[in-house]
Amino acid sequence: MKSWLICIDDTDDIGTKGTGEIAEEIASLLSEHKVQLCWVTRHQLFVHPDIPYTSHNSAMCFQLESRASLAEIKQVAVAHLLEQSAPASDPGLAIIALDTEFDRQALIDFGLATKKEVKTKEQAYDLAERLGVDLTEHGGTGQGVIGALAGLGLRLYGHDGRVKGQINLGQEECEEGIAISVAELLERTGLGMVINLEGEVLDLSETVHLSQKVKAIYCRHQFALLVYQHEQRWCNALKKHLKAY
């Protein structure tokens, strides 16, 4: 089994299937065991007039454990991209084997830089070639290769990204929300920890109040629930708190 990081960007258009959904579908197609968790992380990139994007300019990344070769993985991913991407989109695909030797810091630095400045396709392809990243474009201008490469770096960074989808342990059906121990929350969701805004990890015995929409983040190389203190109890983070990820 080899470990891979796969990232896609710029596959959608207004009113079409989102990039995150397409990433989840590719992860499902590639998963050898359907019980395997292939959580997709959304990585926010720089929003600028010179950068075309549909709504948020974000890349979608997931990790895959597979016996398949690079060629086999790429064949499945490309076929699905071509089938599902919007006609007006500019899809990019980036794949790297985590078991190989490469300059991780260079990839992380590229990802972090792409959150605050405009990068070019030439810069992306030059770095991909140097690091051994399989980087390809699949329609339109191919501008999505920039975000796809950046997404790999941001996932490697380990302190960036929101998990695609929402967590519902019953709080959405309960107007006042639900109270749950950290231990039970982790067991039921598969998350690695519950962490507060100050970076402190909550003890397993502590109680968290969940209400409305609950989203997980990627922090300290783990999938985690971010919480804040409100009226002397721990509550799931609000949208304004999640913006940091």
PDB file of C-alpha atoms in Angstrom:
ATOM      1  CA  MET A   1       0.000   0.000   0.000  1.00  0.00           C
ATOM      2  CA  LYS A   2       1.236   3.452  -0.898  1.00  0.00           C
ATOM      3  CA  SER A   3       0.033   6.757   0.448  1.00  0.00           C
ATOM      4  CA  TRP A   4      -0.950   9.472  -2.012  1.00  0.00           C
ATOM      5  CA  LEU A   5      -2.134  13.061  -1.837  1.00  0.00           C
ATOM      6  CA  ILE A   6      -4.534  14.070  -4.601  1.00  0.00           C
ATOM      7  CA  CYS A   7      -5.840  17.577  -5.187  1.00  0.00           C
ATOM      8  CA  ILE A   8      -8.146  19.142  -7.777  1.00  0.00           C
ATOM      9  CA  ASP A   9      -9.116  22.727  -8.485  1.00  0.00           C
ATOM     10  CA  ASP A  10     -11.282  24.804 -10.818  1.00  0.00           C
ATOM     11  CA  THR A  11     -13.703  22.117 -11.999  1.00  0.00           C
ATOM     12  CA  ASP A  12     -16.974  23.998 -11.527  1.00  0.00           C
ATOM     13  CA  ASP A  13     -19.036  26.904 -12.788  1.00  0.00           C
ATOM     14  CA  ILE A  14     -22.088  28.734 -11.469  1.00  0.00           C
ATOM     15  CA  GLY A  15     -24.957  26.263 -11.084  1.00  0.00           C
ATOM     16  CA  THR A  16     -22.841  23.127 -11.614  1.00  0.00           C
ATOM     17  CA  LYS A  17     -21.521  20.382  -9.330  1.00  0.00           C
ATOM     18  CA  GLY A  18     -18.933  21.777  -6.901  1.00  0.00           C
ATOM     19  CA  THR A  19     -15.254  20.844  -6.887  1.00  0.00           C
ATOM     20  CA  GLY A  20     -15.591  19.370  -3.395  1.00  0.00           C
ATOM     21  CA  GLU A  21     -18.303  16.973  -4.502  1.00  0.00           C
ATOM     22  CA  ILE A  22     -16.236  15.883  -7.506  1.00  0.00           C
ATOM     23  CA  ALA A  23     -13.239  15.314  -5.203  1.00  0.00           C
ATOM     24  CA  GLU A  24     -15.362  13.140  -2.903  1.00  0.00           C
ATOM     25  CA  GLU A  25     -16.539  11.107  -5.888  1.00  0.00           C
ATOM     26  CA  ILE A  26     -12.968  10.547  -7.095  1.00  0.00           C
ATOM     27  CA  ALA A  27     -11.943   9.522  -3.571  1.00  0.00           C
ATOM     28  CA  SER A  28     -14.822   7.040  -3.459  1.00  0.00           C
ATOM     29  CA  LEU A  29     -13.946   5.602  -6.876  1.00  0.00           C
ATOM     30  CA  LEU A  30     -10.329   5.112  -5.823  1.00  0.00           C
ATOM     31  CA  SER A  31     -10.942   3.730  -2.339  1.00  0.00           C
ATOM     32  CA  GLU A  32     -10.208   0.011  -2.216  1.00  0.00           C
ATOM     33  CA  HIS A  33     -12.216  -0.329   0.993  1.00  0.00           C
ATOM     34  CA  LYS A  34     -15.488   1.572   1.008  1.00  0.00           C
ATOM     35  CA  VAL A  35     -15.240   1.944   4.795  1.00  0.00           C
ATOM     36  CA  GLN A  36     -11.986   3.869   4.357  1.00  0.00           C
ATOM     37  CA  LEU A  37     -12.315   7.500   5.387  1.00  0.00           C
ATOM     38  CA  CYS A  38     -11.068   9.768   2.596  1.00  0.00           C
ATOM     39  CA  TRP A  39     -12.005  13.111   4.051  1.00  0.00           C
ATOM     40  CA  VAL A  40     -11.679  15.942   1.574  1.00  0.00           C
ATOM     41  CA  THR A  41     -10.210  19.207   2.832  1.00  0.00           C
ATOM     42  CA  ARG A  42     -11.042  22.593   1.329  1.00  0.00           C
ATOM     43  CA  HIS A  43      -8.127  25.011   1.137  1.00  0.00           C
ATOM     44  CA  GLN A  44      -8.848  28.705   0.650  1.00  0.00           C
ATOM     45  CA  LEU A  45      -6.589  30.456  -1.875  1.00  0.00           C
ATOM     46  CA  PHE A  46      -5.989  34.124  -2.735  1.00  0.00           C
ATOM     47  CA  VAL A  47      -9.013  36.014  -4.033  1.00  0.00           C
ATOM     48  CA  HIS A  48      -7.840  38.540  -6.632  1.00  0.00           C
ATOM     49  CA  PRO A  49      -9.234  40.048  -9.876  1.00  0.00           C
ATOM     50  CA  ASP A  50      -6.449  38.355 -11.865  1.00  0.00           C
ATOM     51  CA  ILE A  51      -7.491  34.911 -10.607  1.00  0.00           C
ATOM     52  CA  PRO A  52     -10.591  33.318 -12.204  1.00  0.00           C
ATOM     53  CA  TYR A  53     -12.808  31.435  -9.727  1.00  0.00           C
ATOM     54  CA  THR A  54     -16.433  30.452  -9.309  1.00  0.00           C
ATOM     55  CA  SER A  55     -17.244  31.515  -5.761  1.00  0.00           C
ATOM     56  CA  HIS A  56     -14.426  31.114  -3.225  1.00  0.00           C
ATOM     57  CA  ASN A  57     -11.219  30.101  -5.080  1.00  0.00           C
ATOM     58  CA  SER A  58     -10.508  26.974  -3.077  1.00  0.00           C
ATOM     59  CA  ALA A  59      -8.775  23.673  -3.841  1.00  0.00           C
ATOM     60  CA  MET A  60      -9.939  20.239  -2.675  1.00  0.00           C
ATOM     61  CA  CYS A  61      -7.475  17.635  -1.406  1.00  0.00           C
ATOM     62  CA  PHE A  62      -7.626  14.109  -0.002  1.00  0.00           C
ATOM     63  CA  GLN A  63      -5.218  11.368   1.066  1.00  0.00           C
ATOM     64  CA  LEU A  64      -5.500   7.892  -0.412  1.00  0.00           C
ATOM     65  CA  GLU A  65      -4.013   4.577   0.701  1.00  0.00           C
ATOM     66  CA  SER A  66      -3.891   2.310  -2.335  1.00  0.00           C
ATOM     67  CA  ARG A  67      -2.074  -0.515  -4.085  1.00  0.00           C
ATOM     68  CA  ALA A  68      -2.834   1.111  -7.434  1.00  0.00           C
ATOM     69  CA  SER A  69      -0.064   2.649  -9.518  1.00  0.00           C
ATOM     70  CA  LEU A  70       0.169   6.332 -10.354  1.00  0.00           C
ATOM     71  CA  ALA A  71      -1.028   5.576 -13.882  1.00  0.00           C
ATOM     72  CA  GLU A  72      -4.086   3.695 -12.571  1.00  0.00           C
ATOM     73  CA  ILE A  73      -4.957   6.414 -10.052  1.00  0.00           C
ATOM     74  CA  LYS A  74      -4.548   9.135 -12.643  1.00  0.00           C
ATOM     75  CA  GLN A  75      -6.668   7.277 -15.202  1.00  0.00           C
ATOM     76  CA  VAL A  76      -9.622   7.096 -12.799  1.00  0.00           C
ATOM     77  CA  ALA A  77      -9.237  10.702 -11.635  1.00  0.00           C
ATOM     78  CA  VAL A  78      -8.863  12.168 -15.123  1.00  0.00           C
ATOM     79  CA  ALA A  79     -11.813  10.199 -16.516  1.00  0.00           C
ATOM     80  CA  HIS A  80     -14.051  11.501 -13.734  1.00  0.00           C
ATOM     81  CA  LEU A  81     -12.766  15.059 -14.110  1.00  0.00           C
ATOM     82  CA  LEU A  82     -13.495  15.037 -17.833  1.00  0.00           C
ATOM     83  CA  GLU A  83     -16.955  13.595 -17.231  1.00  0.00           C
ATOM     84  CA  GLN A  84     -18.007  15.848 -14.351  1.00  0.00           C
ATOM     85  CA  SER A  85     -16.197  19.180 -14.772  1.00  0.00           C
ATOM     86  CA  ALA A  86     -18.191  22.128 -16.081  1.00  0.00           C
ATOM     87  CA  PRO A  87     -17.584  23.030 -19.758  1.00  0.00           C
ATOM     88  CA  ALA A  88     -16.380  26.529 -18.832  1.00  0.00           C
ATOM     89  CA  SER A  89     -14.018  25.341 -16.088  1.00  0.00           C
ATOM     90  CA  ASP A  90     -10.211  25.095 -16.110  1.00  0.00           C
ATOM     91  CA  PRO A  91      -9.508  21.867 -14.168  1.00  0.00           C
ATOM     92  CA  GLY A  92      -6.155  21.010 -12.652  1.00  0.00           C
ATOM     93  CA  LEU A  93      -5.054  17.734 -11.035  1.00  0.00           C
ATOM     94  CA  ALA A  94      -2.048  17.199  -8.761  1.00  0.00           C
ATOM     95  CA  ILE A  95      -0.883  13.832  -7.399  1.00  0.00           C
ATOM     96  CA  ILE A  96       2.136  12.989  -5.255  1.00  0.00           C
ATOM     97  CA  ALA A  97       3.309   9.809  -3.525  1.00  0.00           C
ATOM     98  CA  LEU A  98       3.923  10.615   0.134  1.00  0.00           C
ATOM     99  CA  ASP A  99       6.339   7.698   0.500  1.00  0.00           C
ATOM    100  CA  THR A 100       8.862   9.273  -1.876  1.00  0.00           C
ATOM    101  CA  GLU A 101      11.624  11.753  -1.065  1.00  0.00           C
ATOM    102  CA  PHE A 102      10.794  15.329  -2.070  1.00  0.00           C
ATOM    103  CA  ASP A 103      11.230  18.847  -0.722  1.00  0.00           C
ATOM    104  CA  ARG A 104       8.102  19.080   1.421  1.00  0.00           C
ATOM    105  CA  GLN A 105       8.924  22.557   2.663  1.00  0.00           C
ATOM    106  CA  ALA A 106       9.112  23.915  -0.893  1.00  0.00           C
ATOM    107  CA  LEU A 107       5.633  22.546  -1.590  1.00  0.00           C
ATOM    108  CA  ILE A 108       4.291  23.927   1.703  1.00  0.00           C
ATOM    109  CA  ASP A 109       5.827  27.334   0.982  1.00  0.00           C
ATOM    110  CA  PHE A 110       4.146  27.402  -2.439  1.00  0.00           C
ATOM    111  CA  GLY A 111       0.788  26.580  -0.858  1.00  0.00           C
ATOM    112  CA  LEU A 112       1.109  29.263   1.805  1.00  0.00           C
ATOM    113  CA  ALA A 113       2.230  31.848  -0.759  1.00  0.00           C
ATOM    114  CA  THR A 114      -0.785  31.043  -2.938  1.00  0.00           C
ATOM    115  CA  LYS A 115      -3.048  32.145  -0.079  1.00  0.00           C
ATOM    116  CA  LYS A 116      -1.747  35.718  -0.333  1.00  0.00           C
ATOM    117  CA  GLU A 117      -0.324  36.332  -3.815  1.00  0.00           C
ATOM    118  CA  VAL A 118      -0.917  35.561  -7.488  1.00  0.00           C
ATOM    119  CA  LYS A 119       1.050  32.585  -8.837  1.00  0.00           C
ATOM    120  CA  THR A 120       1.468  31.524 -12.473  1.00  0.00           C
ATOM    121  CA  LYS A 121       1.104  28.228 -14.297  1.00  0.00           C
ATOM    122  CA  GLU A 122       4.779  28.397 -15.199  1.00  0.00           C
ATOM    123  CA  GLN A 123       5.741  28.634 -11.526  1.00  0.00           C
ATOM    124  CA  ALA A 124       3.469  25.710 -10.692  1.00  0.00           C
ATOM    125  CA  TYR A 125       4.822  23.478 -13.455  1.00  0.00           C
ATOM    126  CA  ASP A 126       8.442  24.353 -12.648  1.00  0.00           C
ATOM    127  CA  LEU A 127       7.989  23.419  -8.986  1.00  0.00           C
ATOM    128  CA  ALA A 128       6.011  20.272  -9.804  1.00  0.00           C
ATOM    129  CA  GLU A 129       8.772  19.068 -12.118  1.00  0.00           C
ATOM    130  CA  ARG A 130      11.422  19.730  -9.478  1.00  0.00           C
ATOM    131  CA  LEU A 131       9.502  17.914  -6.748  1.00  0.00           C
ATOM    132  CA  GLY A 132       8.151  15.008  -8.767  1.00  0.00           C
ATOM    133  CA  VAL A 133       4.498  16.032  -8.508  1.00  0.00           C
ATOM    134  CA  ASP A 134       2.295  14.728 -11.319  1.00  0.00           C
ATOM    135  CA  LEU A 135       0.570  17.969 -12.356  1.00  0.00           C
ATOM    136  CA  THR A 136      -1.814  18.094 -15.316  1.00  0.00           C
ATOM    137  CA  GLU A 137      -4.529  20.319 -16.771  1.00  0.00           C
ATOM    138  CA  HIS A 138      -7.764  18.989 -18.242  1.00  0.00           C
ATOM    139  CA  GLY A 139      -9.640  21.724 -20.073  1.00  0.00           C
ATOM    140  CA  GLY A 140     -10.023  25.448 -20.576  1.00  0.00           C
ATOM    141  CA  THR A 141      -7.004  27.514 -19.640  1.00  0.00           C
ATOM    142  CA  GLY A 142      -5.757  24.869 -17.218  1.00  0.00           C
ATOM    143  CA  GLN A 143      -5.350  27.527 -14.523  1.00  0.00           C
ATOM    144  CA  GLY A 144      -6.551  24.969 -11.988  1.00  0.00           C
ATOM    145  CA  VAL A 145      -3.060  23.438 -11.870  1.00  0.00           C
ATOM    146  CA  ILE A 146      -1.955  26.338  -9.648  1.00  0.00           C
ATOM    147  CA  GLY A 147      -4.594  25.670  -7.008  1.00  0.00           C
ATOM    148  CA  ALA A 148      -4.192  21.902  -7.293  1.00  0.00           C
ATOM    149  CA  LEU A 149      -0.474  22.146  -6.516  1.00  0.00           C
ATOM    150  CA  ALA A 150      -1.104  24.688  -3.753  1.00  0.00           C
ATOM    151  CA  GLY A 151      -3.686  22.388  -2.177  1.00  0.00           C
ATOM    152  CA  LEU A 152      -1.100  19.620  -1.846  1.00  0.00           C
ATOM    153  CA  GLY A 153       1.206  22.012  -0.028  1.00  0.00           C
ATOM    154  CA  LEU A 154      -1.499  23.276   2.305  1.00  0.00           C
ATOM    155  CA  ARG A 155      -2.590  19.747   3.226  1.00  0.00           C
ATOM    156  CA  LEU A 156       1.058  18.863   3.917  1.00  0.00           C
ATOM    157  CA  TYR A 157       1.331  21.990   6.059  1.00  0.00           C
ATOM    158  CA  GLY A 158      -1.152  20.368   8.422  1.00  0.00           C
ATOM    159  CA  HIS A 159      -2.736  23.539   9.812  1.00  0.00           C
ATOM    160  CA  ASP A 160      -5.060  24.590   7.014  1.00  0.00           C
ATOM    161  CA  GLY A 161      -8.374  23.544   5.577  1.00  0.00           C
ATOM    162  CA  ARG A 162     -11.975  22.828   6.428  1.00  0.00           C
ATOM    163  CA  VAL A 163     -13.376  19.350   5.962  1.00  0.00           C
ATOM    164  CA  LYS A 164     -15.921  19.020   3.164  1.00  0.00           C
ATOM    165  CA  GLY A 165     -19.434  18.367   4.421  1.00  0.00           C
ATOM    166  CA  GLN A 166     -20.945  18.680   7.874  1.00  0.00           C
ATOM    167  CA  ILE A 167     -21.118  16.663  11.064  1.00  0.00           C
ATOM    168  CA  ASN A 168     -24.607  15.851  12.287  1.00  0.00           C
ATOM    169  CA  LEU A 169     -24.936  13.943  15.545  1.00  0.00           C
ATOM    170  CA  GLY A 170     -28.562  14.954  15.966  1.00  0.00           C
ATOM    171  CA  GLN A 171     -28.063  18.646  16.724  1.00  0.00           C
ATOM    172  CA  GLU A 172     -29.600  19.787  13.443  1.00  0.00           C
ATOM    173  CA  GLU A 173     -32.916  18.163  14.394  1.00  0.00           C
ATOM    174  CA  CYS A 174     -32.867  19.648  17.903  1.00  0.00           C
ATOM    175  CA  GLU A 175     -33.589  23.363  18.169  1.00  0.00           C
ATOM    176  CA  GLU A 176     -31.602  23.807  21.387  1.00  0.00           C
ATOM    177  CA  GLY A 177     -28.734  21.614  20.186  1.00  0.00           C
ATOM    178  CA  ILE A 178     -27.191  18.655  22.011  1.00  0.00           C
ATOM    179  CA  ALA A 179     -24.559  18.117  24.700  1.00  0.00           C
ATOM    180  CA  ILE A 180     -21.978  15.394  24.099  1.00  0.00           C
ATOM    181  CA  SER A 181     -18.720  14.335  25.731  1.00  0.00           C
ATOM    182  CA  VAL A 182     -15.496  14.795  23.791  1.00  0.00           C
ATOM    183  CA  ALA A 183     -14.873  11.037  24.038  1.00  0.00           C
ATOM    184  CA  GLU A 184     -18.226  10.146  22.465  1.00  0.00           C
ATOM    185  CA  LEU A 185     -17.885  12.841  19.821  1.00  0.00           C
ATOM    186  CA  LEU A 186     -14.508  11.492  18.704  1.00  0.00           C
ATOM    187  CA  GLU A 187     -15.761   7.905  18.703  1.00  0.00           C
ATOM    188  CA  ARG A 188     -18.846   8.708  16.615  1.00  0.00           C
ATOM    189  CA  THR A 189     -17.145  10.983  14.100  1.00  0.00           C
ATOM    190  CA  GLY A 190     -13.638   9.570  13.703  1.00  0.00           C
ATOM    191  CA  LEU A 191     -12.125  12.985  14.443  1.00  0.00           C
ATOM    192  CA  GLY A 192      -8.772  13.129  16.198  1.00  0.00           C
ATOM    193  CA  MET A 193      -9.340  15.894  18.734  1.00  0.00           C
ATOM    194  CA  VAL A 194     -11.424  18.824  19.918  1.00  0.00           C
ATOM    195  CA  ILE A 195      -9.426  22.055  20.094  1.00  0.00           C
ATOM    196  CA  ASN A 196     -10.318  25.560  21.257  1.00  0.00           C
ATOM    197  CA  LEU A 197      -9.505  28.926  19.685  1.00  0.00           C
ATOM    198  CA  GLU A 198      -6.408  29.252  21.881  1.00  0.00           C
ATOM    199  CA  GLY A 199      -5.004  25.967  20.596  1.00  0.00           C
ATOM    200  CA  GLU A 200      -5.716  23.930  23.725  1.00  0.00           C
ATOM    201  CA  VAL A 201      -6.914  20.346  23.256  1.00  0.00           C
ATOM    202  CA  LEU A 202      -9.984  19.476  25.310  1.00  0.00           C
ATOM    203  CA  ASP A 203      -9.900  16.517  27.673  1.00  0.00           C
ATOM    204  CA  LEU A 204     -11.967  13.462  26.740  1.00  0.00           C
ATOM    205  CA  SER A 205     -14.180  13.987  29.784  1.00  0.00           C
ATOM    206  CA  GLU A 206     -15.217  17.523  28.840  1.00  0.00           C
ATOM    207  CA  THR A 207     -18.611  18.315  27.352  1.00  0.00           C
ATOM    208  CA  VAL A 208     -19.270  20.111  24.069  1.00  0.00           C
ATOM    209  CA  HIS A 209     -22.539  21.747  23.023  1.00  0.00           C
ATOM    210  CA  LEU A 210     -23.317  21.208  19.335  1.00  0.00           C
ATOM    211  CA  SER A 211     -25.872  23.286  17.464  1.00  0.00           C
ATOM    212  CA  GLN A 212     -26.917  23.883  13.868  1.00  0.00           C
ATOM    213  CA  LYS A 213     -24.203  23.338  11.240  1.00  0.00           C
ATOM    214  CA  VAL A 214     -21.007  21.742  12.555  1.00  0.00           C
ATOM    215  CA  LYS A 215     -17.855  21.637  10.446  1.00  0.00           C
ATOM    216  CA  ALA A 216     -14.488  20.005  11.126  1.00  0.00           C
ATOM    217  CA  ILE A 217     -11.074  21.488  10.348  1.00  0.00           C
ATOM    218  CA  TYR A 218      -7.591  20.147   9.580  1.00  0.00           C
ATOM    219  CA  CYS A 219      -5.243  21.200  12.366  1.00  0.00           C
ATOM    220  CA  ARG A 220      -1.960  19.772  13.684  1.00  0.00           C
ATOM    221  CA  HIS A 221      -2.158  17.148  10.946  1.00  0.00           C
ATOM    222  CA  GLN A 222      -5.436  15.861  12.408  1.00  0.00           C
ATOM    223  CA  PHE A 223      -9.110  16.188  11.642  1.00  0.00           C
ATOM    224  CA  ALA A 224     -10.517  18.198  14.515  1.00  0.00           C
ATOM    225  CA  LEU A 225     -13.523  20.034  15.874  1.00  0.00           C
ATOM    226  CA  LEU A 226     -12.890  23.689  16.673  1.00  0.00           C
ATOM    227  CA  VAL A 227     -14.777  25.063  19.686  1.00  0.00           C
ATOM    228  CA  TYR A 228     -15.146  28.350  21.530  1.00  0.00           C
ATOM    229  CA  GLN A 229     -16.444  29.205  24.984  1.00  0.00           C
ATOM    230  CA  HIS A 230     -19.883  30.791  25.190  1.00  0.00           C
ATOM    231  CA  GLU A 231     -21.894  31.234  28.379  1.00  0.00           C
ATOM    232  CA  GLN A 232     -19.440  28.993  30.260  1.00  0.00           C
ATOM    233  CA  ARG A 233     -19.738  26.045  27.891  1.00  0.00           C
ATOM    234  CA  TRP A 234     -17.817  24.788  24.879  1.00  0.00           C
ATOM    235  CA  CYS A 235     -19.675  25.303  21.600  1.00  0.00           C
ATOM    236  CA  ASN A 236     -18.850  24.371  18.013  1.00  0.00           C
ATOM    237  CA  ALA A 237     -17.075  27.176  16.170  1.00  0.00           C
ATOM    238  CA  LEU A 238     -19.006  29.782  14.232  1.00  0.00           C
ATOM    239  CA  LYS A 239     -18.386  30.744  10.622  1.00  0.00           C
ATOM    240  CA  LYS A 240     -16.230  33.694  11.684  1.00  0.00           C
ATOM    241  CA  HIS A 241     -13.949  31.345  13.643  1.00  0.00           C
ATOM    242  CA  LEU A 242     -13.626  28.886  10.766  1.00  0.00           C
ATOM    243  CA  LYS A 243     -12.409  31.570   8.364  1.00  0.00           C
ATOM    244  CA  ALA A 244      -8.887  31.152   9.763  1.00  0.00           C
ATOM    245  CA  TYR A 245      -8.880  27.708   8.115  1.00  0.00           C
TER     246      TYR A 245
END
